[in-house]
C-alpha atoms as an extended CHARMM CRD file, in Angstrom:
* protein
*
       246  EXT
         1         1  MET       CA             85.5600000000       95.8150000000       84.2510000000  PROA      1               0.0000000000
         2         2  ASP       CA             85.2920000000       94.1510000000       80.8370000000  PROA      2               0.0000000000
         3         3  HSD       CA             84.3920000000       90.4960000000       80.4180000000  PROA      3               0.0000000000
         4         4  ASP       CA             87.9110000000       89.3520000000       79.5360000000  PROA      4               0.0000000000
         5         5  THR       CA             89.4630000000       91.0280000000       82.5720000000  PROA      5               0.0000000000
         6         6  LEU       CA             86.7600000000       89.5720000000       84.8090000000  PROA      6               0.0000000000
         7         7  ARG       CA             87.4950000000       86.0660000000       83.5220000000  PROA      7               0.0000000000
         8         8  ARG       CA             91.2240000000       86.5590000000       84.0170000000  PROA      8               0.0000000000
         9         9  THR       CA             90.9560000000       87.9380000000       87.5450000000  PROA      9               0.0000000000
        10        10  THR       CA             88.5100000000       85.2000000000       88.5470000000  PROA      10              0.0000000000
        11        11  ALA       CA             91.0570000000       82.6280000000       87.3750000000  PROA      11              0.0000000000
        12        12  GLU       CA             93.7810000000       84.3960000000       89.3590000000  PROA      12              0.0000000000
        13        13  PHE       CA             91.5530000000       84.5030000000       92.4430000000  PROA      13              0.0000000000
        14        14  PHE       CA             90.9060000000       80.7680000000       92.3950000000  PROA      14              0.0000000000
        15        15  GLY       CA             94.4850000000       79.9120000000       91.5190000000  PROA      15              0.0000000000
        16        16  THR       CA             95.8750000000       81.9500000000       94.4110000000  PROA      16              0.0000000000
        17        17  PHE       CA             93.1450000000       80.6660000000       96.7290000000  PROA      17              0.0000000000
        18        18  TRP       CA             94.1610000000       77.0790000000       95.9700000000  PROA      18              0.0000000000
        19        19  LEU       CA             97.8750000000       77.8240000000       96.3200000000  PROA      19              0.0000000000
        20        20  THR       CA             97.3780000000       79.4300000000       99.7410000000  PROA      20              0.0000000000
        21        21  PHE       CA             94.7720000000       76.9950000000      101.0050000000  PROA      21              0.0000000000
        22        22  GLY       CA             96.5880000000       73.9100000000       99.7420000000  PROA      22              0.0000000000
        23        23  GLY       CA            100.1350000000       74.8950000000      100.6160000000  PROA      23              0.0000000000
        24        24  CYS       CA             99.4870000000       76.6390000000      103.9130000000  PROA      24              0.0000000000
        25        25  GLY       CA             96.7990000000       74.0970000000      104.7500000000  PROA      25              0.0000000000
        26        26  ALA       CA             99.3580000000       71.3180000000      104.4500000000  PROA      26              0.0000000000
        27        27  ALA       CA            101.6510000000       73.2550000000      106.7920000000  PROA      27              0.0000000000
        28        28  VAL       CA             98.9780000000       74.1070000000      109.3620000000  PROA      28              0.0000000000
        29        29  LEU       CA             96.9450000000       70.8940000000      109.3630000000  PROA      29              0.0000000000
        30        30  SER       CA             99.2960000000       68.1250000000      108.2750000000  PROA      30              0.0000000000
        31        31  ALA       CA            102.9670000000       69.0010000000      108.7040000000  PROA      31              0.0000000000
        32        32  ALA       CA            103.2260000000       67.9480000000      112.3300000000  PROA      32              0.0000000000
        33        33  PHE       CA            100.1410000000       65.7900000000      112.6820000000  PROA      33              0.0000000000
        34        34  PRO       CA            100.7800000000       63.2220000000      115.4310000000  PROA      34              0.0000000000
        35        35  GLU       CA            102.7140000000       60.2280000000      114.0750000000  PROA      35              0.0000000000
        36        36  LEU       CA            101.6250000000       60.8760000000      110.4520000000  PROA      36              0.0000000000
        37        37  GLY       CA            102.9760000000       64.3640000000      109.8480000000  PROA      37              0.0000000000
        38        38  ILE       CA            104.0910000000       65.1390000000      106.2970000000  PROA      38              0.0000000000
        39        39  GLY       CA            106.9400000000       67.4280000000      107.4010000000  PROA      39              0.0000000000
        40        40  PHE       CA            108.8790000000       69.8590000000      105.2190000000  PROA      40              0.0000000000
        41        41  LEU       CA            108.9170000000       67.4800000000      102.2550000000  PROA      41              0.0000000000
        42        42  GLY       CA            105.1490000000       67.1230000000      102.2320000000  PROA      42              0.0000000000
        43        43  VAL       CA            104.5790000000       70.8580000000      102.5360000000  PROA      43              0.0000000000
        44        44  ALA       CA            107.0230000000       71.5500000000       99.7090000000  PROA      44              0.0000000000
        45        45  PHE       CA            105.2100000000       69.1470000000       97.4100000000  PROA      45              0.0000000000
        46        46  ALA       CA            101.8370000000       70.5660000000       98.4560000000  PROA      46              0.0000000000
        47        47  PHE       CA            102.8480000000       74.0310000000       97.2410000000  PROA      47              0.0000000000
        48        48  GLY       CA            104.2320000000       72.5890000000       94.0080000000  PROA      48              0.0000000000
        49        49  PHE       CA            101.0770000000       70.5690000000       93.3720000000  PROA      49              0.0000000000
        50        50  THR       CA             98.8360000000       73.5980000000       93.8630000000  PROA      50              0.0000000000
        51        51  VAL       CA            100.6540000000       75.5210000000       91.1430000000  PROA      51              0.0000000000
        52        52  LEU       CA            100.8270000000       72.5040000000       88.8470000000  PROA      52              0.0000000000
        53        53  THR       CA             97.1220000000       71.6710000000       89.1250000000  PROA      53              0.0000000000
        54        54  MET       CA             95.8550000000       75.2280000000       88.7650000000  PROA      54              0.0000000000
        55        55  ALA       CA             98.2470000000       75.9290000000       85.8980000000  PROA      55              0.0000000000
        56        56  TYR       CA             96.4140000000       73.2980000000       83.8940000000  PROA      56              0.0000000000
        57        57  ALA       CA             92.9850000000       74.2440000000       85.2580000000  PROA      57              0.0000000000
        58        58  VAL       CA             93.0330000000       77.9920000000       84.5480000000  PROA      58              0.0000000000
        59        59  GLY       CA             96.4520000000       78.7960000000       83.1040000000  PROA      59              0.0000000000
        60        60  HSD       CA             94.9490000000       79.0560000000       79.6400000000  PROA      60              0.0000000000
        61        61  ILE       CA             92.6330000000       81.8260000000       80.8820000000  PROA      61              0.0000000000
        62        62  SER       CA             94.9380000000       84.1660000000       82.8060000000  PROA      62              0.0000000000
        63        63  GLY       CA             98.4260000000       82.7900000000       82.2400000000  PROA      63              0.0000000000
        64        64  GLY       CA             98.4610000000       81.1610000000       85.6670000000  PROA      64              0.0000000000
        65        65  HSD       CA            100.3800000000       83.7190000000       87.7250000000  PROA      65              0.0000000000
        66        66  PHE       CA             98.7900000000       83.2290000000       91.1910000000  PROA      66              0.0000000000
        67        67  ASN       CA            101.4460000000       85.5020000000       92.6520000000  PROA      67              0.0000000000
        68        68  PRO       CA            102.0050000000       89.2890000000       92.5170000000  PROA      68              0.0000000000
        69        69  ALA       CA            105.7490000000       88.7260000000       92.0810000000  PROA      69              0.0000000000
        70        70  VAL       CA            105.1140000000       86.5400000000       89.0420000000  PROA      70              0.0000000000
        71        71  THR       CA            102.8110000000       89.1760000000       87.5680000000  PROA      71              0.0000000000
        72        72  LEU       CA            105.4100000000       91.9030000000       88.1010000000  PROA      72              0.0000000000
        73        73  GLY       CA            108.2310000000       89.7220000000       86.8270000000  PROA      73              0.0000000000
        74        74  LEU       CA            106.3230000000       88.8440000000       83.6570000000  PROA      74              0.0000000000
        75        75  TRP       CA            105.4370000000       92.5020000000       83.2200000000  PROA      75              0.0000000000
        76        76  SER       CA            109.1640000000       93.2900000000       83.4890000000  PROA      76              0.0000000000
        77        77  ALA       CA            109.8320000000       90.6220000000       80.8640000000  PROA      77              0.0000000000
        78        78  ARG       CA            107.1360000000       92.1830000000       78.6410000000  PROA      78              0.0000000000
        79        79  ARG       CA            105.0060000000       89.0780000000       78.9940000000  PROA      79              0.0000000000
        80        80  CYS       CA            102.1070000000       90.7690000000       80.8220000000  PROA      80              0.0000000000
        81        81  ALA       CA            100.1630000000       93.7620000000       79.5470000000  PROA      81              0.0000000000
        82        82  ASN       CA            100.0690000000       96.9210000000       81.6810000000  PROA      82              0.0000000000
        83        83  ARG       CA             96.2820000000       96.7870000000       82.0250000000  PROA      83              0.0000000000
        84        84  HSD       CA             96.3870000000       93.3640000000       83.6670000000  PROA      84              0.0000000000
        85        85  VAL       CA             98.9590000000       94.0780000000       86.3870000000  PROA      85              0.0000000000
        86        86  LEU       CA             96.8400000000       95.8110000000       89.0310000000  PROA      86              0.0000000000
        87        87  PRO       CA             93.6620000000       93.7110000000       88.5660000000  PROA      87              0.0000000000
        88        88  TYR       CA             95.7240000000       90.5160000000       88.7810000000  PROA      88              0.0000000000
        89        89  ILE       CA             97.4770000000       91.5980000000       91.9810000000  PROA      89              0.0000000000
        90        90  VAL       CA             94.2190000000       92.6530000000       93.6420000000  PROA      90              0.0000000000
        91        91  ALA       CA             92.5840000000       89.3220000000       92.7430000000  PROA      91              0.0000000000
        92        92  GLN       CA             95.6000000000       87.3810000000       93.9990000000  PROA      92              0.0000000000
        93        93  VAL       CA             95.6920000000       89.1470000000       97.3600000000  PROA      93              0.0000000000
        94        94  ILE       CA             91.9460000000       88.7160000000       97.8680000000  PROA      94              0.0000000000
        95        95  GLY       CA             92.2090000000       85.0410000000       96.9540000000  PROA      95              0.0000000000
        96        96  ALA       CA             94.9800000000       84.5090000000       99.5010000000  PROA      96              0.0000000000
        97        97  ILE       CA             93.0600000000       86.3050000000      102.2570000000  PROA      97              0.0000000000
        98        98  VAL       CA             89.8820000000       84.3120000000      101.5990000000  PROA      98              0.0000000000
        99        99  ALA       CA             91.9050000000       81.0920000000      101.6120000000  PROA      99              0.0000000000
       100       100  ALA       CA             93.5460000000       82.0300000000      104.9180000000  PROA      100             0.0000000000
       101       101  PHE       CA             90.1200000000       82.7750000000      106.3880000000  PROA      101             0.0000000000
       102       102  ALA       CA             88.7890000000       79.3890000000      105.2670000000  PROA      102             0.0000000000
       103       103  LEU       CA             91.8620000000       77.6240000000      106.6410000000  PROA      103             0.0000000000
       104       104  TYR       CA             91.6370000000       79.4840000000      109.9490000000  PROA      104             0.0000000000
       105       105  THR       CA             87.9620000000       78.5380000000      110.2740000000  PROA      105             0.0000000000
       106       106  ILE       CA             88.7470000000       74.8640000000      109.6870000000  PROA      106             0.0000000000
       107       107  ALA       CA             91.8300000000       74.7470000000      111.9200000000  PROA      107             0.0000000000
       108       108  SER       CA             90.1030000000       76.5170000000      114.8060000000  PROA      108             0.0000000000
       109       109  GLY       CA             87.4370000000       73.7930000000      114.8180000000  PROA      109             0.0000000000
       110       110  LYS       CA             89.8460000000       71.5640000000      116.7400000000  PROA      110             0.0000000000
       111       111  ALA       CA             89.6000000000       71.8960000000      120.5100000000  PROA      111             0.0000000000
       112       112  GLY       CA             92.6580000000       73.5600000000      122.0070000000  PROA      112             0.0000000000
       113       113  TRP       CA             94.1190000000       74.6190000000      118.6730000000  PROA      113             0.0000000000
       114       114  VAL       CA             96.3230000000       77.7090000000      118.7190000000  PROA      114             0.0000000000
       115       115  PRO       CA             97.4080000000       79.4710000000      115.5140000000  PROA      115             0.0000000000
       116       116  ASN       CA            101.0430000000       80.0950000000      116.4750000000  PROA      116             0.0000000000
       117       117  GLY       CA            102.6110000000       81.3920000000      113.2570000000  PROA      117             0.0000000000
       118       118  PHE       CA             99.7800000000       80.0500000000      111.0790000000  PROA      118             0.0000000000
       119       119  ALA       CA            102.2100000000       79.2160000000      108.2330000000  PROA      119             0.0000000000
       120       120  SER       CA            103.2670000000       82.8540000000      108.0470000000  PROA      120             0.0000000000
       121       121  ASN       CA            106.6430000000       84.0350000000      106.8320000000  PROA      121             0.0000000000
       122       122  GLY       CA            109.1640000000       85.7560000000      109.0530000000  PROA      122             0.0000000000
       123       123  TYR       CA            112.7500000000       86.7240000000      109.7340000000  PROA      123             0.0000000000
       124       124  GLY       CA            114.7640000000       86.9880000000      112.9510000000  PROA      124             0.0000000000
       125       125  ASP       CA            112.7940000000       85.5250000000      115.8340000000  PROA      125             0.0000000000
       126       126  LEU       CA            109.9420000000       84.6610000000      113.4700000000  PROA      126             0.0000000000
       127       127  SER       CA            112.1720000000       82.6850000000      111.0910000000  PROA      127             0.0000000000
       128       128  PRO       CA            111.7560000000       78.9120000000      111.6180000000  PROA      128             0.0000000000
       129       129  GLY       CA            115.5400000000       78.6110000000      111.9030000000  PROA      129             0.0000000000
       130       130  LYS       CA            116.0350000000       82.0690000000      113.4670000000  PROA      130             0.0000000000
       131       131  TYR       CA            117.8310000000       83.4400000000      110.4060000000  PROA      131             0.0000000000
       132       132  GLY       CA            118.5170000000       87.1800000000      110.3860000000  PROA      132             0.0000000000
       133       133  LEU       CA            117.0240000000       89.8110000000      108.1040000000  PROA      133             0.0000000000
       134       134  ALA       CA            119.9320000000       89.8800000000      105.6250000000  PROA      134             0.0000000000
       135       135  ALA       CA            119.9030000000       86.1000000000      105.1400000000  PROA      135             0.0000000000
       136       136  CYS       CA            116.1390000000       86.0340000000      104.7080000000  PROA      136             0.0000000000
       137       137  LEU       CA            116.1690000000       88.9790000000      102.3140000000  PROA      137             0.0000000000
       138       138  LEU       CA            118.8280000000       87.3480000000      100.1230000000  PROA      138             0.0000000000
       139       139  THR       CA            117.0010000000       84.0170000000      100.1910000000  PROA      139             0.0000000000
       140       140  GLU       CA            113.7230000000       85.5340000000       99.0180000000  PROA      140             0.0000000000
       141       141  VAL       CA            115.3290000000       87.6920000000       96.3230000000  PROA      141             0.0000000000
       142       142  LEU       CA            117.3990000000       84.8120000000       94.9550000000  PROA      142             0.0000000000
       143       143  THR       CA            114.7090000000       82.1220000000       95.0220000000  PROA      143             0.0000000000
       144       144  THR       CA            112.1390000000       84.4290000000       93.4300000000  PROA      144             0.0000000000
       145       145  PHE       CA            114.6700000000       85.4170000000       90.7660000000  PROA      145             0.0000000000
       146       146  ILE       CA            115.2690000000       81.7700000000       89.8780000000  PROA      146             0.0000000000
       147       147  PHE       CA            111.5380000000       80.9920000000       89.9970000000  PROA      147             0.0000000000
       148       148  LEU       CA            110.7610000000       83.7430000000       87.4810000000  PROA      148             0.0000000000
       149       149  PHE       CA            113.7430000000       82.7720000000       85.3460000000  PROA      149             0.0000000000
       150       150  ILE       CA            112.3130000000       79.2490000000       85.1190000000  PROA      150             0.0000000000
       151       151  ILE       CA            108.8040000000       80.5200000000       84.3760000000  PROA      151             0.0000000000
       152       152  VAL       CA            109.9580000000       82.7800000000       81.5540000000  PROA      152             0.0000000000
       153       153  GLY       CA            112.3190000000       80.1870000000       80.1310000000  PROA      153             0.0000000000
       154       154  THR       CA            109.8160000000       77.3290000000       80.0860000000  PROA      154             0.0000000000
       155       155  THR       CA            107.1620000000       79.5010000000       78.4460000000  PROA      155             0.0000000000
       156       156  SER       CA            109.4220000000       81.1250000000       75.8610000000  PROA      156             0.0000000000
       157       157  LYS       CA            109.3280000000       80.5740000000       72.1190000000  PROA      157             0.0000000000
       158       158  GLY       CA            110.7770000000       77.1780000000       71.2940000000  PROA      158             0.0000000000
       159       159  ALA       CA            110.1050000000       75.6590000000       74.7280000000  PROA      159             0.0000000000
       160       160  ALA       CA            107.5900000000       72.8450000000       75.2350000000  PROA      160             0.0000000000
       161       161  THR       CA            105.0480000000       75.2770000000       76.6510000000  PROA      161             0.0000000000
       162       162  GLY       CA            102.2890000000       72.6930000000       76.9730000000  PROA      162             0.0000000000
       163       163  PHE       CA            104.3670000000       71.0360000000       79.6800000000  PROA      163             0.0000000000
       164       164  ALA       CA            105.5790000000       74.2140000000       81.3780000000  PROA      164             0.0000000000
       165       165  GLY       CA            103.4240000000       73.6470000000       84.4530000000  PROA      165             0.0000000000
       166       166  ILE       CA            105.5390000000       70.6210000000       85.3950000000  PROA      166             0.0000000000
       167       167  PRO       CA            108.9720000000       72.2970000000       85.7590000000  PROA      167             0.0000000000
       168       168  ILE       CA            107.3400000000       75.3640000000       87.2910000000  PROA      168             0.0000000000
       169       169  GLY       CA            105.5910000000       73.2500000000       89.9360000000  PROA      169             0.0000000000
       170       170  LEU       CA            108.7630000000       71.2600000000       90.6050000000  PROA      170             0.0000000000
       171       171  ALA       CA            110.7640000000       74.4840000000       90.8730000000  PROA      171             0.0000000000
       172       172  LEU       CA            108.4200000000       75.6430000000       93.6200000000  PROA      172             0.0000000000
       173       173  VAL       CA            108.8930000000       72.3230000000       95.4220000000  PROA      173             0.0000000000
       174       174  LEU       CA            112.6690000000       72.7470000000       95.3310000000  PROA      174             0.0000000000
       175       175  ILE       CA            112.4470000000       76.3540000000       96.4740000000  PROA      175             0.0000000000
       176       176  HSD       CA            110.4520000000       75.2480000000       99.5200000000  PROA      176             0.0000000000
       177       177  LEU       CA            112.8990000000       72.4540000000      100.3070000000  PROA      177             0.0000000000
       178       178  ILE       CA            115.6670000000       75.0490000000      100.3700000000  PROA      178             0.0000000000
       179       179  SER       CA            114.0090000000       77.9230000000      102.1670000000  PROA      179             0.0000000000
       180       180  ILE       CA            111.3380000000       76.6620000000      104.5720000000  PROA      180             0.0000000000
       181       181  PRO       CA            113.8510000000       76.7130000000      107.4690000000  PROA      181             0.0000000000
       182       182  VAL       CA            114.9210000000       80.2530000000      106.5460000000  PROA      182             0.0000000000
       183       183  THR       CA            111.7240000000       82.2220000000      105.9280000000  PROA      183             0.0000000000
       184       184  ASN       CA            109.0270000000       79.5380000000      105.8000000000  PROA      184             0.0000000000
       185       185  THR       CA            109.1980000000       80.3000000000      102.0560000000  PROA      185             0.0000000000
       186       186  SER       CA            107.2860000000       83.1310000000      100.5030000000  PROA      186             0.0000000000
       187       187  VAL       CA            108.3620000000       84.0280000000       96.9310000000  PROA      187             0.0000000000
       188       188  ASN       CA            104.7550000000       85.2000000000       96.8130000000  PROA      188             0.0000000000
       189       189  PRO       CA            103.5410000000       88.3870000000       98.5350000000  PROA      189             0.0000000000
       190       190  ALA       CA             99.8760000000       87.3200000000       98.3760000000  PROA      190             0.0000000000
       191       191  ARG       CA            100.6180000000       83.9610000000      100.0310000000  PROA      191             0.0000000000
       192       192  SER       CA            102.4720000000       85.8750000000      102.7570000000  PROA      192             0.0000000000
       193       193  THR       CA             99.7110000000       88.4200000000      103.2890000000  PROA      193             0.0000000000
       194       194  GLY       CA             96.7690000000       86.0560000000      103.8520000000  PROA      194             0.0000000000
       195       195  PRO       CA             98.2010000000       84.0040000000      106.7520000000  PROA      195             0.0000000000
       196       196  ALA       CA             99.9660000000       87.0120000000      108.3290000000  PROA      196             0.0000000000
       197       197  LEU       CA             96.6740000000       88.8610000000      108.7570000000  PROA      197             0.0000000000
       198       198  PHE       CA             95.4150000000       85.9800000000      110.9080000000  PROA      198             0.0000000000
       199       199  ALA       CA             98.6980000000       85.3910000000      112.7400000000  PROA      199             0.0000000000
       200       200  GLY       CA             98.7220000000       89.1160000000      113.5270000000  PROA      200             0.0000000000
       201       201  GLY       CA            101.2260000000       91.1700000000      115.4710000000  PROA      201             0.0000000000
       202       202  ASP       CA            104.8430000000       90.8910000000      114.4220000000  PROA      202             0.0000000000
       203       203  TYR       CA            104.0080000000       88.8100000000      111.3710000000  PROA      203             0.0000000000
       204       204  VAL       CA            102.0570000000       91.7010000000      109.8920000000  PROA      204             0.0000000000
       205       205  ALA       CA            104.8870000000       94.0920000000      110.8000000000  PROA      205             0.0000000000
       206       206  GLN       CA            107.3250000000       91.9360000000      108.8100000000  PROA      206             0.0000000000
       207       207  LEU       CA            105.1660000000       91.7230000000      105.6890000000  PROA      207             0.0000000000
       208       208  TRP       CA            107.0960000000       94.5560000000      104.0470000000  PROA      208             0.0000000000
       209       209  MET       CA            110.0560000000       92.2440000000      103.4750000000  PROA      209             0.0000000000
       210       210  PHE       CA            107.9090000000       89.5880000000      101.8230000000  PROA      210             0.0000000000
       211       211  TRP       CA            106.5990000000       92.1410000000       99.3790000000  PROA      211             0.0000000000
       212       212  LEU       CA            109.9290000000       93.8740000000       98.7590000000  PROA      212             0.0000000000
       213       213  ALA       CA            112.2430000000       90.8820000000       98.2750000000  PROA      213             0.0000000000
       214       214  PRO       CA            110.0710000000       88.8110000000       95.8940000000  PROA      214             0.0000000000
       215       215  THR       CA            109.2460000000       91.9300000000       93.8850000000  PROA      215             0.0000000000
       216       216  VAL       CA            112.9190000000       92.8630000000       93.4830000000  PROA      216             0.0000000000
       217       217  GLY       CA            113.8960000000       89.3200000000       92.5410000000  PROA      217             0.0000000000
       218       218  ALA       CA            111.0320000000       88.9490000000       90.0690000000  PROA      218             0.0000000000
       219       219  ILE       CA            111.5440000000       92.2590000000       88.2810000000  PROA      219             0.0000000000
       220       220  ALA       CA            115.2860000000       91.6150000000       88.0110000000  PROA      220             0.0000000000
       221       221  ALA       CA            114.6310000000       88.1630000000       86.5360000000  PROA      221             0.0000000000
       222       222  GLY       CA            112.1290000000       89.5840000000       84.0830000000  PROA      222             0.0000000000
       223       223  ALA       CA            114.5880000000       92.2220000000       82.9190000000  PROA      223             0.0000000000
       224       224  MET       CA            117.3380000000       89.6340000000       82.4400000000  PROA      224             0.0000000000
       225       225  ALA       CA            115.0140000000       87.2350000000       80.6470000000  PROA      225             0.0000000000
       226       226  ARG       CA            113.9080000000       90.0140000000       78.3020000000  PROA      226             0.0000000000
       227       227  TRP       CA            117.5430000000       90.3150000000       77.2230000000  PROA      227             0.0000000000
       228       228  LEU       CA            118.3270000000       86.5960000000       77.1820000000  PROA      228             0.0000000000
       229       229  TYR       CA            115.3280000000       85.2810000000       75.2890000000  PROA      229             0.0000000000
       230       230  GLU       CA            113.9750000000       86.4120000000       71.9690000000  PROA      230             0.0000000000
       231       231  PRO       CA            112.8640000000       90.0490000000       71.5670000000  PROA      231             0.0000000000
       232       232  ALA       CA            109.0950000000       90.1800000000       71.4990000000  PROA      232             0.0000000000
       233       233  ASP       CA            106.1950000000       92.5500000000       71.7200000000  PROA      233             0.0000000000
       234       234  VAL       CA            104.1190000000       92.5810000000       74.8880000000  PROA      234             0.0000000000
       235       235  VAL       CA            102.5150000000       89.1670000000       75.2310000000  PROA      235             0.0000000000
       236       236  ASP       CA            100.7330000000       87.1410000000       77.8870000000  PROA      236             0.0000000000
       237       237  THR       CA            102.6860000000       84.2130000000       79.2470000000  PROA      237             0.0000000000
       238       238  ALA       CA            100.3400000000       81.2450000000       79.2850000000  PROA      238             0.0000000000
       239       239  ILE       CA            101.6360000000       78.2290000000       81.1630000000  PROA      239             0.0000000000
       240       240  VAL       CA             99.4440000000       75.6860000000       79.3900000000  PROA      240             0.0000000000
       241       241  GLU       CA             98.2930000000       77.4130000000       76.2340000000  PROA      241             0.0000000000
       242       242  ARG       CA            100.2900000000       79.1820000000       73.5510000000  PROA      242             0.0000000000
       243       243  ARG       CA            101.2440000000       82.7800000000       74.2290000000  PROA      243             0.0000000000
       244       244  ALA       CA             98.7210000000       85.1710000000       72.7480000000  PROA      244             0.0000000000
       245       245  GLU       CA             99.6140000000       88.6120000000       71.5000000000  PROA      245             0.0000000000
       246       246  VAL       CA             97.8630000000       91.4020000000       73.3370000000  PROA      246             0.0000000000
């Protein structure tokens, strides 16, 4: 692995680690804390803040994807080079798994704690609101589509790209406010994978949907954005820094 790819994947690892640890940590440790729980609103903002903070911390290194669906969507939009796709996704999944392990270790330090769903995503009986497969599938496809549409739009030529992390983070907050009751909100296959491995059982069996739906939504958004925004050669989408030709 060359030095540039190593730097990029390290940035993606830490970005996805923070997203999973911060967002899922808020759900597992704080959402229903006796008398002072932050609830859905707090969890939604926690996920948005993780993306916002890491976008400015390492977005100028890797583009700040932190999500396999984002990587695939930007690849579809011709904003991510072919050679970066697989290394980014591997780093993102590893980052999410390590974050879930750290969170599990912390949470299990409380006497009598049980993991329950451990902030995992699910449909049917595992959906927070018991929504069926079709509703959950549509929710994840649609919200990921809009998320990628916002990412591409706010980082396109002519946009105020130095501030792109703000609308992207706020978009993730809104997505969580809409879809936590439906699927517990994924739009990110890596974020889904880490907690599911520790929740086990049926949550792992349902992971396929939280890879399929965000991927479909992201690639569709990338293809549409490629048509809607200016034609361009393959470039990296950098959330904080200018786009650099590859």
